[in-house]
Amino acid sequence: MNADSIDRLKEIFKNETEELIEDAEQALSNLEKDPENEEPIDEIARIFNSITGSAGIVGFKEMALFTHSVENILDKIRHGELKISKNLFSLLLKSVDILKNFIDFHYDGPTPDKQKIKKIQSSLNHFKGLSDDTPFLFEKKENKTTTKINYFGIHLELHEDALLRFQDPLLLLRKLNNLGSFDSIRADISRIPRLQEIDPTKNYISYDLVLKTKRHLQEVKDIFKFVDDDNPKITIRDISSRFVDGIDTELADKRLGEILVDEGFLAKEKVEQIAASHKKIGEEIIEKTPLLDEQIEQVLDKKQKSRIIQLSSTLRVDIDRLEKLIDLIGEMVISASRIALVARETGLQELILRSDELDRISRDMQEQVMTMRMIPLDSIFKRFYRVVRDLANTLGKDIEFHTSGEETELDKTAIEQISESLRHMIQNSVEHSIETPAERKRAGKPGKGNIKLKAYRKDGKVIIILEDDGRGFDPRKIYQAVKPNMEFFKGKIEVKSIPGQGSKLKIKIPITIPIIDGMRLRIGARTYIIPLDAVVESFPLASLKLESSKDGKLQVRLRDQVYPFTKLHSFFGSAEAALDNHDKGFVVLVESTFKKFFIYVDEILGISRAVVKNLQKNYRPIPGIIGASLNGDGSISLIMDIPGIEKLMGV
Amino acid sequence: MNVKAVKNKISLDGDLILENAEQGKKLLLTVLEKIDSGKTVSLNLEKVNEIDSSGLQLLLSFFRTLQERDIDCELKKVRKTIADPVILSGLNKFLSIKTEEVIGYK
């Protein structure tokens, strides 16, 4: 700014301030009439705020400091920390007089009047000595601030011309900081041009910060009350729920690079550059940027604390206790359905109605309790990013790892079980399937390989798919390592590998093991259940044709396909129905891990939901059986383990 | 406002506030022409008592311009009245101030 424009500015300031002083006097007289009315105090605060900004701009520092100190007092009154007493009121009147003295002094020609300076100085000293503890002036009101600490996420982006309108973002930051402290602050300086191009009177910087304060949202909003209304880019969000014991729980889920950007240590582009170089971010940051170890330590420490809190903000229940509860609720479901059955026999309408209600509620309850065992898959998906990156770096491969469906939930035990299998399969893709960039280019593929991991729910199962676009691999290698884990929770696995094009692996896992929908049937004198997800179709045996294979085994022909046929009577110790009685029986086509086959049954009783009781825990393991279920009449059905039967019967 | 520059050692005299902003820009631009590339520039702020957003932006712009020429810049003898707003606004990540260079800190 040249001398002319400064003079013009000073002239504008004088006129404005004189008007404002008149307004302030008017507001003070309103306040005297009605001390409980908040409006005059707001008005006076606005006036002093405006003068502070302008006085700073025209270079009247002492004046700006003075009005700022009065603002602090006014803030305390507005926030209910100070009560307007007679003394406080006369102090405010005096402050307006001092404003007049300042104007008088600054516009009094070239030689300042020493008497006037002295007068101002002594008044200022009077103010300087003030603190909240000065009893004759300040009567403390009951503290309105809460003990609860709030966190506000604030985006502060003022107009390009803000500085010329006497609105300096720095001033707002100071005021915000007076309300508490900044948990974090990030300045976006990307709009600042080179020295040759900068217009130094324009505003280029915006801020994102988290304010930690005991004050309420409204008080934070009040800070921006005097910012021009045509400014749309200020947002204040209450994000207190994200913070536990002062730690941002969202940090646990963020990567180091992201946090460094958020905290303003690093520019976003820089992190992307580093990520593209495929080195570990910690090392690279230390290598390439002037960040101190200390700062990284700080960030890592915050992240670690956040993780601990994130883990502890959920209630941990011993899994045995939860399972006991699940068992008991299972019993209750059965008991309730038995009552409903008995009620029907009585024919008493009211009883039937109520017992049906009980039946429904207990089933709902069972479903709810089952969800307690469910956790999202993202906890394991996240770990694999690191696995892929580190291994790819070591092997000199360029691989992008994509995930989707991380929010899909699965039974906790199942997650633990598949975690290792998945890691094994991902490592396998990185090591054996994806080629080096040179190999890929020779094969006409882009140098960067892709591994995709996705999860979703379908038909009561969680499906996890792992795909890569490498050269493929021998699926048999996978089976040996992965199958035992899959069998544990009745998961199914399919592998497709097309040489040169990549591999695809599909895992299907029943959502919850303890409750299954099953087909109830009779073999000999006992009832059994086949989990419905293993059932493909069922037919009266008479409608199909039994054949003998070359090695003398029985098989069934269905739509030009031949499937193995097995009878389980002797296996389960039931009297075997004579073969000529087969006409009355049924066959059920079931799908196991590797193939489909037919099981012969004497009778199909229907479809029902069953609570799986663990036989291993309650009795002893029985080959071919995964558990037992109580029937409505108190008898027991055994639940078949189809992959187990496949193995045992050698079909 | 005044700027002195002896080789790559620059000292500013005067406040970095809106009132001086245009002048500050001109002075820094003159200095810019004299700076030897490949050497670190030190910017002495001992005689700067006050800073506002326009001043912060001017410094950041100066730093940016130097960085594009691969020249590092260090702040020397920074008063607390300057260091405080720099830290408050989170700009110390771009205008790093060494503790021992702050006047008034122990």
mmCIF file of N, CA, C and O in Angstrom, chain A residues 433-435 445 467-473 496-504:
data_model
loop_
_atom_site.group_PDB
_atom_site.id
_atom_site.type_symbol
_atom_site.label_atom_id
_atom_site.label_comp_id
_atom_site.label_asym_id
_atom_site.label_seq_id
_atom_site.Cartn_x
_atom_site.Cartn_y
_atom_site.Cartn_z
ATOM 1 N N SER A 433 1.977 -65.977 -8.603
ATOM 2 C CA SER A 433 1.117 -65.674 -9.737
ATOM 3 C C SER A 433 1.539 -64.384 -10.448
ATOM 4 O O SER A 433 1.779 -64.379 -11.638
ATOM 5 N N ILE A 434 1.620 -63.288 -9.696
ATOM 6 C CA ILE A 434 1.984 -62.006 -10.332
ATOM 7 C C ILE A 434 3.453 -62.041 -10.776
ATOM 8 O O ILE A 434 4.334 -62.412 -10.000
ATOM 9 N N GLU A 435 3.666 -61.633 -12.027
ATOM 10 C CA GLU A 435 5.013 -61.655 -12.576
ATOM 11 C C GLU A 435 5.735 -60.348 -12.268
ATOM 12 O O GLU A 435 5.124 -59.381 -11.836
ATOM 13 N N LYS A 445 1.167 -57.572 -20.932
ATOM 14 C CA LYS A 445 0.302 -57.022 -19.867
ATOM 15 C C LYS A 445 0.919 -55.720 -19.352
ATOM 16 O O LYS A 445 2.112 -55.493 -19.518
ATOM 17 N N GLU A 467 -8.708 -62.378 -6.356
ATOM 18 C CA GLU A 467 -8.413 -62.499 -7.777
ATOM 19 C C GLU A 467 -7.082 -61.850 -8.088
ATOM 20 O O GLU A 467 -6.751 -60.826 -7.491
ATOM 21 N N ASP A 468 -6.347 -62.390 -9.031
ATOM 22 C CA ASP A 468 -5.180 -61.659 -9.502
ATOM 23 C C ASP A 468 -5.072 -61.795 -11.004
ATOM 24 O O ASP A 468 -5.719 -62.649 -11.607
ATOM 25 N N ASP A 469 -4.276 -60.899 -11.609
ATOM 26 C CA ASP A 469 -4.126 -60.971 -13.064
ATOM 27 C C ASP A 469 -2.712 -61.429 -13.439
ATOM 28 O O ASP A 469 -2.119 -60.947 -14.380
ATOM 29 N N GLY A 470 -2.185 -62.348 -12.635
ATOM 30 C CA GLY A 470 -0.839 -62.863 -12.902
ATOM 31 C C GLY A 470 -0.880 -64.052 -13.827
ATOM 32 O O GLY A 470 -1.818 -64.252 -14.591
ATOM 33 N N ARG A 471 0.144 -64.912 -13.678
ATOM 34 C CA ARG A 471 0.240 -66.051 -14.587
ATOM 35 C C ARG A 471 -0.547 -67.259 -14.102
ATOM 36 O O ARG A 471 -0.668 -68.256 -14.795
ATOM 37 N N GLY A 472 -1.133 -67.159 -12.906
ATOM 38 C CA GLY A 472 -1.853 -68.299 -12.346
ATOM 39 C C GLY A 472 -0.893 -69.224 -11.605
ATOM 40 O O GLY A 472 0.315 -69.007 -11.612
ATOM 41 N N PHE A 473 -1.459 -70.224 -10.930
ATOM 42 C CA PHE A 473 -0.590 -71.159 -10.187
ATOM 43 C C PHE A 473 -1.304 -72.491 -10.038
ATOM 44 O O PHE A 473 -2.477 -72.627 -10.397
ATOM 45 N N LYS A 496 -9.928 -71.264 -9.355
ATOM 46 C CA LYS A 496 -9.809 -71.327 -10.806
ATOM 47 C C LYS A 496 -8.491 -70.675 -11.151
ATOM 48 O O LYS A 496 -8.192 -69.589 -10.656
ATOM 49 N N SER A 497 -7.713 -71.320 -11.956
ATOM 50 C CA SER A 497 -6.478 -70.696 -12.366
ATOM 51 C C SER A 497 -6.316 -70.899 -13.864
ATOM 52 O O SER A 497 -6.298 -72.024 -14.334
ATOM 53 N N ILE A 498 -6.262 -69.801 -14.584
ATOM 54 C CA ILE A 498 -6.080 -69.914 -16.030
ATOM 55 C C ILE A 498 -4.654 -69.486 -16.350
ATOM 56 O O ILE A 498 -4.284 -68.334 -16.091
ATOM 57 N N PRO A 499 -3.846 -70.434 -16.866
ATOM 58 C CA PRO A 499 -2.451 -70.101 -17.112
ATOM 59 C C PRO A 499 -2.323 -68.836 -17.957
ATOM 60 O O PRO A 499 -3.013 -68.685 -18.961
ATOM 61 N N GLY A 500 -1.474 -67.933 -17.522
ATOM 62 C CA GLY A 500 -1.220 -66.700 -18.261
ATOM 63 C C GLY A 500 -2.198 -65.588 -17.941
ATOM 64 O O GLY A 500 -1.929 -64.421 -18.181
ATOM 65 N N GLN A 501 -3.377 -65.931 -17.391
ATOM 66 C CA GLN A 501 -4.384 -64.896 -17.180
ATOM 67 C C GLN A 501 -4.664 -64.564 -15.723
ATOM 68 O O GLN A 501 -5.237 -63.529 -15.419
ATOM 69 N N GLY A 502 -4.297 -65.477 -14.854
ATOM 70 C CA GLY A 502 -4.498 -65.172 -13.446
ATOM 71 C C GLY A 502 -5.274 -66.248 -12.722
ATOM 72 O O GLY A 502 -5.635 -67.281 -13.292
ATOM 73 N N SER A 503 -5.559 -65.982 -11.462
ATOM 74 C CA SER A 503 -6.264 -66.983 -10.681
ATOM 75 C C SER A 503 -7.421 -66.327 -9.941
ATOM 76 O O SER A 503 -7.427 -65.132 -9.691
ATOM 77 N N LYS A 504 -8.416 -67.138 -9.635
ATOM 78 C CA LYS A 504 -9.568 -66.636 -8.890
ATOM 79 C C LYS A 504 -9.931 -67.667 -7.834
ATOM 80 O O LYS A 504 -10.066 -68.848 -8.124
#
